[in-house]
């Protein structure tokens, strides 16, 4: 058996409080060695949340750190890298200039990811290690993943291996600290005010989870280290820890009335942790109470661990990527269900879209990432009808464009929304009728995926799944679709012909539908 090739890379996370780099060697997901890890403290999050900008001095500080990392990479002979930034850079108003200066001064290209992709990345590490950590998702009970960062709170509910709910909120610990002055945090009324503030922000989540049987509240995120230090009684535990709901309640009753100074003395906390300790305790207690979870689990997985897993999987492990993709699609289906979509019709259209895509992709320059966007659009193409049958095209667009779709970037969500909007039009040239933020130009990719969706939907326009299977053959300028059915397909054939003209314009291929006996 041939020996697997040893590869190396640098994985760098530019976070709100730290810049971390791991140099790794690997032959696959099951064979990864951390050669060295470097971590430097920055106060990027606190600055950005206060001023909404990254200052010149902070930019220079980050440049200095990244230049040092570049030198270490050179010393170890590492050339490949992945550098991602999260909340603080994402929310900086001068982000574009900051990213440009980092590239000019260090040569590093930074990928800024939204919170949905941030949660997805952390889930990649958790899913990899779930069995090792003895967390089993059996479908009968649920798990709420609460990702606590300096600037946000991501809440993801899983039952079995399906994501049923996902909501990202601006309720991070540093952001909470900035909401209240030092004097307000020292007030005897602070605990009550903080709890009311938190309940107002996350009350909608409690409504979503009403009646769900939640076994585990799983806390992740950089700021969960504060809770690790508190629950670990100041011993700086680094390993995963678990507590029962009763133990969490008892701990809350013991310490929730302490002020910042008392907490620092009791737990020997550093200054930056001391200032967010009380919000951390209150948030943890409220989440346990809200979910009625039976245990609290805090794993050691970090964002950089998920970065590592996805980076390696994209090169060497398509099976794991498929597993993660199914998680994404499970949330897409859950969103569809929330808006009372026709699940059998949506699943049929998604399957037919995939078949059309696979037939056309080799000759049309389409790749697997494009297929994922098409699949999401297929599941969600009619959700706007729940809000309004008359203007569901615009509701389709806005509902998708504003959604938290796990693992999808802001740009990808926008593309999915555009596809769903073009699908609804009789003639998809827009003609000034588009939503204000749609944009005046339709990219060829959006038009191609919308044309596929329109054609697939036309073949089940009755919503009765009359066609039981198809054989497709692309030859020259003709795409012949032989549809197996025992039913009359007059309606499907009429709509197929009507929508075929746009398909011809976009692909330069004439679609032909032919019914054959099943």
Short mmCIF file of C-alpha atoms in Angstrom, two decimals:
data_model
loop_
_atom_site.label_atom_id
_atom_site.label_comp_id
_atom_site.label_asym_id
_atom_site.label_seq_id
_atom_site.Cartn_x
_atom_site.Cartn_y
_atom_site.Cartn_z
CA UNK A 1 0.00 0.00 0.00
CA UNK A 2 1.40 3.40 -1.04
CA UNK A 3 2.44 5.68 1.80
CA UNK A 4 0.26 8.77 2.11
CA UNK A 5 1.87 12.06 1.22
CA UNK A 6 2.72 14.26 4.23
CA UNK A 7 1.43 17.81 3.75
CA UNK A 8 1.90 20.98 5.78
CA UNK A 9 -0.01 24.22 6.21
CA UNK A 10 -0.53 27.22 8.48
CA UNK A 11 -4.03 27.77 9.88
CA UNK A 12 -4.53 31.29 11.26
CA UNK A 13 -7.54 32.75 13.06
CA UNK A 14 -7.77 36.53 13.43
CA UNK A 15 -10.30 36.75 16.26
CA UNK A 16 -11.66 39.58 18.38
CA UNK A 17 -9.32 38.89 21.31
CA UNK A 18 -6.53 36.71 19.92
CA UNK A 19 -4.60 35.97 16.75
CA UNK A 20 -3.78 32.26 16.70
CA UNK A 21 -1.65 30.26 14.27
CA UNK A 22 -1.15 26.52 14.13
CA UNK A 23 1.44 24.96 11.86
CA UNK A 24 0.20 21.48 11.02
CA UNK A 25 1.40 18.35 9.25
CA UNK A 26 -1.19 15.90 8.00
CA UNK A 27 -1.94 12.99 5.69
CA UNK A 28 -5.70 13.07 6.35
CA UNK A 29 -8.34 14.02 8.92
CA UNK A 30 -7.31 11.11 11.15
CA UNK A 31 -3.62 11.95 10.99
CA UNK A 32 -2.94 15.57 11.98
CA UNK A 33 -0.01 16.83 14.05
CA UNK A 34 0.33 20.35 15.42
CA UNK A 35 3.96 21.29 14.85
CA UNK A 36 3.66 24.53 16.82
CA UNK A 37 0.97 26.93 17.99
CA UNK A 38 1.39 30.68 18.49
CA UNK A 39 -1.14 33.01 20.10
CA UNK A 40 -1.03 36.78 20.53
CA UNK A 41 -3.49 38.90 22.46
CA UNK A 42 -5.24 41.80 20.70
CA UNK A 43 -8.10 44.06 21.80
CA UNK A 44 -9.66 44.22 18.37
CA UNK A 45 -13.21 43.37 19.48
CA UNK A 46 -13.43 45.96 22.23
CA UNK A 47 -12.14 48.66 19.89
CA UNK A 48 -14.42 47.74 16.99
CA UNK A 49 -17.57 47.49 19.12
CA UNK A 50 -16.86 50.92 20.63
CA UNK A 51 -15.66 52.89 17.59
CA UNK A 52 -16.88 50.68 14.69
CA UNK A 53 -13.42 50.97 13.16
CA UNK A 54 -9.98 49.37 13.37
CA UNK A 55 -7.49 52.07 14.35
CA UNK A 56 -4.20 52.73 12.61
CA UNK A 57 -2.25 51.60 15.68
CA UNK A 58 -4.21 48.34 15.95
CA UNK A 59 -3.66 47.69 12.25
CA UNK A 60 0.09 48.15 12.72
CA UNK A 61 0.04 45.84 15.74
CA UNK A 62 -1.71 43.13 13.72
CA UNK A 63 0.70 43.64 10.82
CA UNK A 64 3.60 43.09 13.21
CA UNK A 65 2.09 39.87 14.56
CA UNK A 66 1.32 38.51 11.09
CA UNK A 67 4.83 39.35 9.85
CA UNK A 68 6.15 37.33 12.76
CA UNK A 69 3.90 34.43 11.80
CA UNK A 70 5.10 34.71 8.20
CA UNK A 71 8.71 34.44 9.42
CA UNK A 72 7.88 31.32 11.48
CA UNK A 73 6.23 29.76 8.42
CA UNK A 74 9.38 30.45 6.43
CA UNK A 75 11.58 28.87 9.10
CA UNK A 76 9.47 25.70 9.03
CA UNK A 77 9.22 25.67 5.23
CA UNK A 78 5.43 26.08 5.24
CA UNK A 79 3.93 27.85 2.22
CA UNK A 80 0.23 26.95 2.21
CA UNK A 81 -2.06 28.80 4.61
CA UNK A 82 -5.67 29.56 5.53
CA UNK A 83 -6.32 32.88 7.30
CA UNK A 84 -9.85 33.71 8.44
CA UNK A 85 -11.22 36.64 10.43
CA UNK A 86 -14.45 36.70 12.39
CA UNK A 87 -16.65 39.15 14.32
CA UNK A 88 -14.46 42.19 14.96
CA UNK A 89 -13.08 42.51 11.42
CA UNK A 90 -16.48 41.61 9.98
CA UNK A 91 -18.15 44.55 11.74
CA UNK A 92 -15.46 47.19 11.15
CA UNK A 93 -16.67 49.99 8.89
CA UNK A 94 -13.17 50.36 7.44
CA UNK A 95 -12.80 46.63 6.86
CA UNK A 96 -12.02 46.96 3.14
CA UNK A 97 -9.08 49.31 3.76
CA UNK A 98 -7.83 47.18 6.66
CA UNK A 99 -7.82 44.02 4.54
CA UNK A 100 -6.01 45.81 1.72
CA UNK A 101 -3.29 47.10 4.06
CA UNK A 102 -2.79 43.66 5.60
CA UNK A 103 -2.32 42.21 2.12
CA UNK A 104 0.05 44.99 1.04
CA UNK A 105 2.17 44.88 4.21
CA UNK A 106 2.23 41.13 4.93
CA UNK A 107 1.19 39.33 1.74
CA UNK A 108 -1.61 37.56 3.63
CA UNK A 109 -5.06 37.34 2.06
CA UNK A 110 -7.72 37.36 4.80
CA UNK A 111 -11.07 35.65 4.33
CA UNK A 112 -13.75 37.36 6.43
CA UNK A 113 -16.57 34.98 7.26
CA UNK A 114 -20.07 35.71 8.50
CA UNK A 115 -21.49 34.25 11.70
CA UNK A 116 -23.35 31.42 9.94
CA UNK A 117 -20.10 30.17 8.42
CA UNK A 118 -18.36 30.71 11.74
CA UNK A 119 -20.87 28.40 13.48
CA UNK A 120 -20.58 25.89 10.62
CA UNK A 121 -16.79 25.85 11.00
CA UNK A 122 -17.00 25.15 14.73
CA UNK A 123 -19.57 22.43 14.10
CA UNK A 124 -17.11 20.74 11.75
CA UNK A 125 -14.76 20.11 14.67
CA UNK A 126 -17.60 19.09 16.99
CA UNK A 127 -19.06 16.60 14.50
CA UNK A 128 -15.62 15.09 14.01
CA UNK A 129 -15.18 14.54 17.74
CA UNK A 130 -18.77 13.83 18.80
CA UNK A 131 -18.30 10.12 19.38
CA UNK A 132 -15.04 10.65 21.28
CA UNK A 133 -16.81 13.10 23.58
CA UNK A 134 -19.62 10.59 24.16
CA UNK A 135 -22.32 12.88 22.79
CA UNK A 136 -24.84 10.85 20.83
CA UNK A 137 -27.53 12.39 18.66
CA UNK A 138 -30.20 9.71 18.54
CA UNK A 139 -33.11 11.74 17.14
CA UNK A 140 -35.24 11.46 20.26
CA UNK A 141 -33.57 14.23 22.23
CA UNK A 142 -32.00 17.48 21.12
CA UNK A 143 -28.81 19.46 21.65
CA UNK A 144 -28.51 23.24 21.62
CA UNK A 145 -25.14 24.54 20.52
CA UNK A 146 -24.56 28.00 22.01
CA UNK A 147 -21.50 29.67 20.56
CA UNK A 148 -20.44 32.60 22.72
CA UNK A 149 -18.04 35.09 21.21
CA UNK A 150 -17.07 38.60 22.16
CA UNK A 151 -19.54 40.08 19.68
CA UNK A 152 -22.29 37.52 19.18
CA UNK A 153 -24.27 34.52 20.32
CA UNK A 154 -25.00 31.77 17.82
CA UNK A 155 -27.76 29.31 18.78
CA UNK A 156 -28.09 26.11 16.75
CA UNK A 157 -30.58 23.39 17.66
CA UNK A 158 -29.94 19.83 16.50
CA UNK A 159 -32.19 16.80 16.82
CA UNK A 160 -30.60 13.63 15.61
CA UNK A 161 -28.23 14.73 12.89
CA UNK A 162 -30.50 17.46 11.56
CA UNK A 163 -30.33 21.17 12.25
CA UNK A 164 -33.84 22.30 13.17
CA UNK A 165 -33.17 25.90 14.11
CA UNK A 166 -30.37 28.45 13.86
CA UNK A 167 -30.31 32.03 15.08
CA UNK A 168 -27.41 34.45 15.37
CA UNK A 169 -27.73 37.34 17.83
CA UNK A 170 -25.63 40.39 18.71
CA UNK A 171 -25.30 39.35 22.35
CA UNK A 172 -21.58 38.63 22.78
CA UNK A 173 -19.89 39.05 26.16
CA UNK A 174 -17.68 42.01 25.23
CA UNK A 175 -20.66 43.63 23.52
CA UNK A 176 -22.69 43.06 26.70
CA UNK A 177 -19.95 44.68 28.75
CA UNK A 178 -20.04 47.72 26.47
CA UNK A 179 -23.81 48.09 27.04
CA UNK A 180 -23.24 48.91 30.70
CA UNK A 181 -20.80 51.34 32.32
CA UNK A 182 -18.45 50.25 35.12
CA UNK A 183 -20.71 52.02 37.67
CA UNK A 184 -23.78 50.26 36.29
CA UNK A 185 -22.04 46.88 36.55
CA UNK A 186 -21.25 47.65 40.21
CA UNK A 187 -24.85 48.53 41.03
CA UNK A 188 -26.97 46.22 43.19
CA UNK A 189 -29.57 46.40 40.42
CA UNK A 190 -27.19 45.18 37.70
CA UNK A 191 -28.08 41.49 37.92
CA UNK A 192 -31.82 42.18 37.43
CA UNK A 193 -31.19 44.64 34.61
CA UNK A 194 -28.80 42.23 32.87
CA UNK A 195 -31.25 39.34 33.07
CA UNK A 196 -34.08 41.44 31.65
CA UNK A 197 -31.78 42.65 28.86
CA UNK A 198 -30.80 39.07 27.97
CA UNK A 199 -34.38 37.78 28.11
CA UNK A 200 -35.46 40.51 25.71
CA UNK A 201 -32.70 39.56 23.25
CA UNK A 202 -33.13 35.78 23.27
CA UNK A 203 -36.82 35.41 24.08
CA UNK A 204 -37.64 34.47 20.48
CA UNK A 205 -35.37 31.45 20.83
CA UNK A 206 -37.30 30.26 23.87
CA UNK A 207 -40.49 30.33 21.78
CA UNK A 208 -38.84 28.30 19.01
CA UNK A 209 -37.65 25.64 21.46
CA UNK A 210 -40.91 25.38 23.38
CA UNK A 211 -41.82 21.72 23.84
CA UNK A 212 -38.45 20.39 22.64
CA UNK A 213 -36.68 17.74 24.74
CA UNK A 214 -33.13 19.07 25.06
CA UNK A 215 -30.57 16.80 26.65
CA UNK A 216 -27.46 18.97 26.33
CA UNK A 217 -26.57 22.64 26.21
CA UNK A 218 -23.19 22.71 24.49
CA UNK A 219 -21.18 25.90 24.98
CA UNK A 220 -18.41 26.79 22.55
CA UNK A 221 -16.55 29.92 21.51
CA UNK A 222 -13.53 31.87 22.66
CA UNK A 223 -15.45 33.58 25.44
CA UNK A 224 -16.64 30.26 26.88
CA UNK A 225 -13.14 30.10 28.40
CA UNK A 226 -14.45 32.51 31.03
CA UNK A 227 -17.04 29.92 32.03
CA UNK A 228 -14.42 27.17 31.98
CA UNK A 229 -12.35 29.19 34.44
CA UNK A 230 -15.36 29.92 36.65
CA UNK A 231 -16.73 26.39 36.72
CA UNK A 232 -13.22 25.04 37.08
CA UNK A 233 -12.91 27.05 40.29
CA UNK A 234 -10.01 29.10 38.97
CA UNK A 235 -7.90 26.07 38.02
CA UNK A 236 -7.70 27.06 34.35
CA UNK A 237 -9.05 23.79 33.04
CA UNK A 238 -8.37 23.23 29.36
CA UNK A 239 -10.18 19.94 28.82
CA UNK A 240 -13.86 19.44 28.12
CA UNK A 241 -16.02 19.58 31.22
CA UNK A 242 -19.64 18.63 31.92
CA UNK A 243 -22.13 19.56 34.64
CA UNK A 244 -25.70 18.59 35.45
CA UNK A 245 -28.45 21.20 35.41
CA UNK A 246 -28.59 21.01 39.21
CA UNK A 247 -24.87 21.73 39.51
CA UNK A 248 -25.17 24.74 37.20
CA UNK A 249 -28.14 26.10 39.21
CA UNK A 250 -26.26 25.64 42.48
CA UNK A 251 -23.21 27.43 41.10
CA UNK A 252 -25.37 30.33 39.88
CA UNK A 253 -27.00 30.69 43.30
CA UNK A 254 -23.55 30.73 44.88
CA UNK A 255 -21.95 33.48 42.81
CA UNK A 256 -24.51 35.49 40.84
CA UNK A 257 -24.71 38.29 43.41
CA UNK A 258 -20.96 38.95 43.42
CA UNK A 259 -19.64 42.09 41.75
CA UNK A 260 -16.59 42.27 39.47
CA UNK A 261 -14.07 42.79 42.26
CA UNK A 262 -15.45 39.93 44.36
CA UNK A 263 -15.42 37.57 41.37
CA UNK A 264 -11.82 38.49 40.60
CA UNK A 265 -10.72 37.77 44.16
CA UNK A 266 -12.68 34.52 44.41
CA UNK A 267 -11.60 33.04 41.06
CA UNK A 268 -8.28 34.86 40.48
CA UNK A 269 -9.48 36.04 37.08
CA UNK A 270 -7.40 38.25 34.79
CA UNK A 271 -8.80 41.74 34.20
CA UNK A 272 -10.33 41.05 30.77
CA UNK A 273 -12.18 37.94 32.04
CA UNK A 274 -13.30 39.65 35.23
CA UNK A 275 -15.21 42.30 33.26
CA UNK A 276 -17.30 39.73 31.38
CA UNK A 277 -17.65 37.14 34.16
CA UNK A 278 -21.05 38.23 35.41
CA UNK A 279 -22.63 38.44 31.94
CA UNK A 280 -21.17 34.97 31.25
CA UNK A 281 -22.70 33.48 34.39
CA UNK A 282 -26.09 35.10 33.76
CA UNK A 283 -26.15 34.07 30.11
CA UNK A 284 -25.25 30.46 30.92
CA UNK A 285 -27.91 30.24 33.64
CA UNK A 286 -30.57 31.80 31.41
CA UNK A 287 -29.80 29.41 28.54
CA UNK A 288 -30.03 26.39 30.87
CA UNK A 289 -33.32 27.65 32.27
CA UNK A 290 -34.72 28.54 28.85
CA UNK A 291 -33.88 25.18 27.25
CA UNK A 292 -34.57 23.00 30.30
CA UNK A 293 -31.39 21.13 29.30
CA UNK A 294 -30.35 18.33 31.63
CA UNK A 295 -26.63 18.93 31.36
CA UNK A 296 -24.10 21.55 30.35
CA UNK A 297 -21.13 20.50 28.25
CA UNK A 298 -18.14 22.69 27.39
CA UNK A 299 -15.83 21.04 24.84
CA UNK A 300 -12.27 22.09 24.16
CA UNK A 301 -12.99 22.51 20.43
CA UNK A 302 -12.10 25.96 19.09
CA UNK A 303 -12.79 27.78 15.85
CA UNK A 304 -9.29 27.02 14.62
CA UNK A 305 -9.97 23.27 15.05
CA UNK A 306 -12.91 23.55 12.68
CA UNK A 307 -10.81 25.57 10.23
CA UNK A 308 -8.29 22.73 10.28
CA UNK A 309 -10.91 20.02 9.70
CA UNK A 310 -12.55 21.79 6.75
CA UNK A 311 -9.21 22.76 5.19
CA UNK A 312 -8.02 19.16 5.18
CA UNK A 313 -11.41 17.73 4.19
CA UNK A 314 -11.63 19.96 1.11
CA UNK A 315 -8.44 18.36 -0.15
CA UNK A 316 -8.70 14.78 1.05
CA UNK A 317 -12.09 13.81 2.53
CA UNK A 318 -15.16 14.36 0.32
CA UNK A 319 -17.20 12.00 2.54
CA UNK A 320 -16.86 14.34 5.52
CA UNK A 321 -17.74 17.34 3.36
CA UNK A 322 -20.87 15.50 2.24
CA UNK A 323 -21.78 14.89 5.88
CA UNK A 324 -21.40 18.60 6.61
CA UNK A 325 -23.37 19.48 3.49
CA UNK A 326 -26.26 17.34 4.70
CA UNK A 327 -26.25 19.38 7.94
CA UNK A 328 -26.56 22.55 5.85
CA UNK A 329 -29.42 21.14 3.81
CA UNK A 330 -31.23 19.91 6.92
CA UNK A 331 -31.47 23.52 8.12
CA UNK A 332 -32.60 24.66 4.68
CA UNK A 333 -35.42 22.10 4.84
CA UNK A 334 -36.29 23.22 8.38
CA UNK A 335 -36.58 26.82 7.17
CA UNK A 336 -38.84 25.63 4.38
CA UNK A 337 -41.01 23.78 6.89
CA UNK A 338 -41.30 26.93 9.01
CA UNK A 339 -42.91 28.64 6.03
CA UNK A 340 -45.15 25.64 5.29
CA UNK A 341 -43.50 24.71 2.00
CA UNK A 342 -44.69 21.71 0.00
CA UNK A 343 -42.00 19.28 1.17
CA UNK A 344 -42.62 16.48 -1.39
CA UNK A 345 -42.66 18.99 -4.25
CA UNK A 346 -39.51 20.76 -3.00
CA UNK A 347 -37.65 17.45 -2.61
CA UNK A 348 -38.72 16.35 -6.11
CA UNK A 349 -37.60 19.65 -7.66
CA UNK A 350 -34.28 19.50 -5.78
CA UNK A 351 -33.66 15.97 -7.10
CA UNK A 352 -34.51 17.00 -10.67
CA UNK A 353 -32.34 20.12 -10.40
CA UNK A 354 -29.40 17.91 -9.43
CA UNK A 355 -30.00 15.62 -12.40
CA UNK A 356 -30.20 18.56 -14.82
CA UNK A 357 -27.14 20.17 -13.25
CA UNK A 358 -25.04 17.01 -13.53
CA UNK A 359 -26.00 16.70 -17.21
CA UNK A 360 -25.15 20.31 -18.04
CA UNK A 361 -22.21 21.07 -15.70
CA UNK A 362 -19.33 19.58 -17.73
CA UNK A 363 -20.12 21.72 -20.77
CA UNK A 364 -21.20 24.87 -18.92
CA UNK A 365 -18.34 25.52 -16.49
CA UNK A 366 -20.42 24.80 -13.38
CA UNK A 367 -18.88 23.32 -10.23
CA UNK A 368 -20.02 21.61 -7.05
CA UNK A 369 -20.29 24.87 -5.09
CA UNK A 370 -22.77 26.08 -7.71
CA UNK A 371 -24.75 22.87 -7.26
CA UNK A 372 -25.05 23.50 -3.51
CA UNK A 373 -26.54 26.96 -4.19
CA UNK A 374 -29.00 25.41 -6.64
CA UNK A 375 -30.06 22.74 -4.15
CA UNK A 376 -30.78 25.37 -1.48
CA UNK A 377 -32.76 27.49 -3.94
CA UNK A 378 -34.77 24.42 -5.00
CA UNK A 379 -35.84 23.70 -1.43
CA UNK A 380 -36.77 27.34 -0.77
CA UNK A 381 -38.15 28.41 -4.14
CA UNK A 382 -41.76 28.79 -2.93
CA UNK A 383 -41.49 29.90 0.71
CA UNK A 384 -42.72 33.41 -0.14
CA UNK A 385 -46.20 32.03 -0.82
CA UNK A 386 -46.67 31.64 2.94
CA UNK A 387 -46.53 35.44 3.26
CA UNK A 388 -48.30 36.50 0.06
CA UNK A 389 -49.45 34.69 -3.06
CA UNK A 390 -49.66 38.00 -4.93
CA UNK A 391 -46.10 39.19 -4.25
CA UNK A 392 -44.39 35.97 -3.24
CA UNK A 393 -41.53 36.66 -5.67
CA UNK A 394 -40.29 39.51 -3.46
CA UNK A 395 -40.97 37.61 -0.24
CA UNK A 396 -38.93 34.72 -1.67
CA UNK A 397 -36.07 37.12 -2.26
CA UNK A 398 -36.10 38.93 1.07
CA UNK A 399 -36.75 35.89 3.28
CA UNK A 400 -33.75 34.05 1.81
CA UNK A 401 -31.47 37.08 1.56
CA UNK A 402 -31.97 37.85 5.27
CA UNK A 403 -31.83 34.25 6.52
CA UNK A 404 -29.07 32.70 8.63
CA UNK A 405 -28.22 29.75 6.37
CA UNK A 406 -25.67 27.54 8.09
CA UNK A 407 -22.35 27.45 6.24
CA UNK A 408 -23.38 29.93 3.54
CA UNK A 409 -21.64 33.29 3.13
CA UNK A 410 -23.58 36.55 2.76
CA UNK A 411 -22.76 36.52 -0.95
CA UNK A 412 -24.00 32.94 -1.34
CA UNK A 413 -27.28 33.74 0.45
CA UNK A 414 -27.71 36.69 -1.89
CA UNK A 415 -27.15 34.43 -4.90
CA UNK A 416 -29.71 31.90 -3.63
CA UNK A 417 -32.19 34.75 -3.13
CA UNK A 418 -31.58 36.00 -6.67
CA UNK A 419 -32.10 32.52 -8.11
CA UNK A 420 -35.41 32.16 -6.27
CA UNK A 421 -36.54 35.60 -7.48
CA UNK A 422 -35.73 34.96 -11.14
CA UNK A 423 -37.48 31.61 -10.92
CA UNK A 424 -40.81 33.36 -10.21
CA UNK A 425 -40.83 35.67 -13.24
CA UNK A 426 -42.60 34.82 -16.48
CA UNK A 427 -39.73 36.45 -18.34
CA UNK A 428 -36.63 36.75 -16.16
CA UNK A 429 -35.25 40.01 -17.57
CA UNK A 430 -36.43 42.00 -14.52
CA UNK A 431 -37.35 45.14 -16.52
CA UNK A 432 -37.03 47.41 -13.51
CA UNK A 433 -39.28 45.27 -11.29
CA UNK A 434 -36.48 43.87 -9.17
CA UNK A 435 -36.08 44.51 -5.44
CA UNK A 436 -34.03 47.63 -4.69
CA UNK A 437 -30.93 45.72 -3.59
CA UNK A 438 -31.02 43.09 -6.33
CA UNK A 439 -28.59 44.90 -8.60
CA UNK A 440 -28.98 45.82 -12.25
CA UNK A 441 -26.89 43.01 -13.73
CA UNK A 442 -27.81 39.33 -13.63
CA UNK A 443 -24.67 37.24 -13.49
CA UNK A 444 -24.60 34.33 -15.94
CA UNK A 445 -24.29 31.90 -13.02
CA UNK A 446 -27.51 33.19 -11.42
CA UNK A 447 -29.34 33.02 -14.75
CA UNK A 448 -28.13 29.46 -15.41
CA UNK A 449 -29.15 28.15 -12.01
CA UNK A 450 -32.50 29.96 -12.20
CA UNK A 451 -33.10 28.46 -15.67
CA UNK A 452 -32.45 24.95 -14.30
CA UNK A 453 -34.77 25.58 -11.35
CA UNK A 454 -37.55 26.87 -13.61
CA UNK A 455 -37.29 23.85 -15.89
CA UNK A 456 -37.23 21.36 -12.99
CA UNK A 457 -40.21 23.04 -11.33
CA UNK A 458 -42.20 22.99 -14.59
CA UNK A 459 -41.94 19.19 -14.64
CA UNK A 460 -43.87 19.04 -11.35
CA UNK A 461 -45.96 22.18 -11.75
CA UNK A 462 -49.04 20.28 -10.55
CA UNK A 463 -47.22 19.31 -7.34
CA UNK A 464 -48.31 15.68 -7.78
CA UNK A 465 -44.96 14.12 -8.77
CA UNK A 466 -46.46 12.50 -11.88
CA UNK A 467 -42.99 11.83 -13.31
CA UNK A 468 -41.32 8.88 -11.59
CA UNK A 469 -37.94 9.12 -13.30
CA UNK A 470 -36.04 10.75 -16.14
CA UNK A 471 -33.28 9.93 -18.56
CA UNK A 472 -31.38 12.92 -19.92
CA UNK A 473 -29.17 13.13 -22.97
CA UNK A 474 -27.29 16.25 -24.04
CA UNK A 475 -26.30 16.02 -27.68
CA UNK A 476 -25.21 18.99 -29.72
CA UNK A 477 -27.62 21.84 -29.06
CA UNK A 478 -30.45 19.68 -27.73
CA UNK A 479 -31.20 18.39 -24.23
CA UNK A 480 -33.64 15.53 -24.50
CA UNK A 481 -35.50 14.57 -21.32
CA UNK A 482 -37.39 11.28 -21.43
CA UNK A 483 -39.85 11.39 -18.53
CA UNK A 484 -41.41 8.19 -17.19
CA UNK A 485 -45.05 8.63 -16.23
CA UNK A 486 -48.43 6.90 -16.29
CA UNK A 487 -50.28 10.21 -16.01
CA UNK A 488 -51.34 12.92 -18.40
CA UNK A 489 -48.52 15.51 -18.57
CA UNK A 490 -50.30 18.20 -20.60
CA UNK A 491 -49.88 20.90 -17.92
CA UNK A 492 -46.24 20.00 -17.35
CA UNK A 493 -45.53 20.01 -21.09
CA UNK A 494 -47.18 23.43 -21.59
CA UNK A 495 -45.24 25.09 -18.76
CA UNK A 496 -42.02 23.32 -19.81
CA UNK A 497 -42.37 24.75 -23.33
CA UNK A 498 -43.12 28.23 -22.00
CA UNK A 499 -40.06 28.26 -19.77
CA UNK A 500 -37.84 26.59 -22.32
CA UNK A 501 -37.15 29.80 -24.23
CA UNK A 502 -35.23 31.38 -21.34
CA UNK A 503 -33.32 28.12 -20.87
CA UNK A 504 -32.34 28.24 -24.56
CA UNK A 505 -31.07 31.82 -24.25
CA UNK A 506 -28.99 31.10 -21.16
CA UNK A 507 -27.51 27.72 -22.11
CA UNK A 508 -27.62 27.82 -25.90
CA UNK A 509 -29.39 24.46 -25.68
CA UNK A 510 -32.95 23.55 -26.61
CA UNK A 511 -34.73 21.44 -23.96
CA UNK A 512 -37.14 18.77 -25.21
CA UNK A 513 -39.53 16.87 -22.90
CA UNK A 514 -40.76 13.48 -24.07
CA UNK A 515 -43.17 11.32 -22.08
CA UNK A 516 -42.60 7.55 -22.01
CA UNK A 517 -44.65 4.89 -20.22
CA UNK A 518 -43.38 4.07 -16.76
#
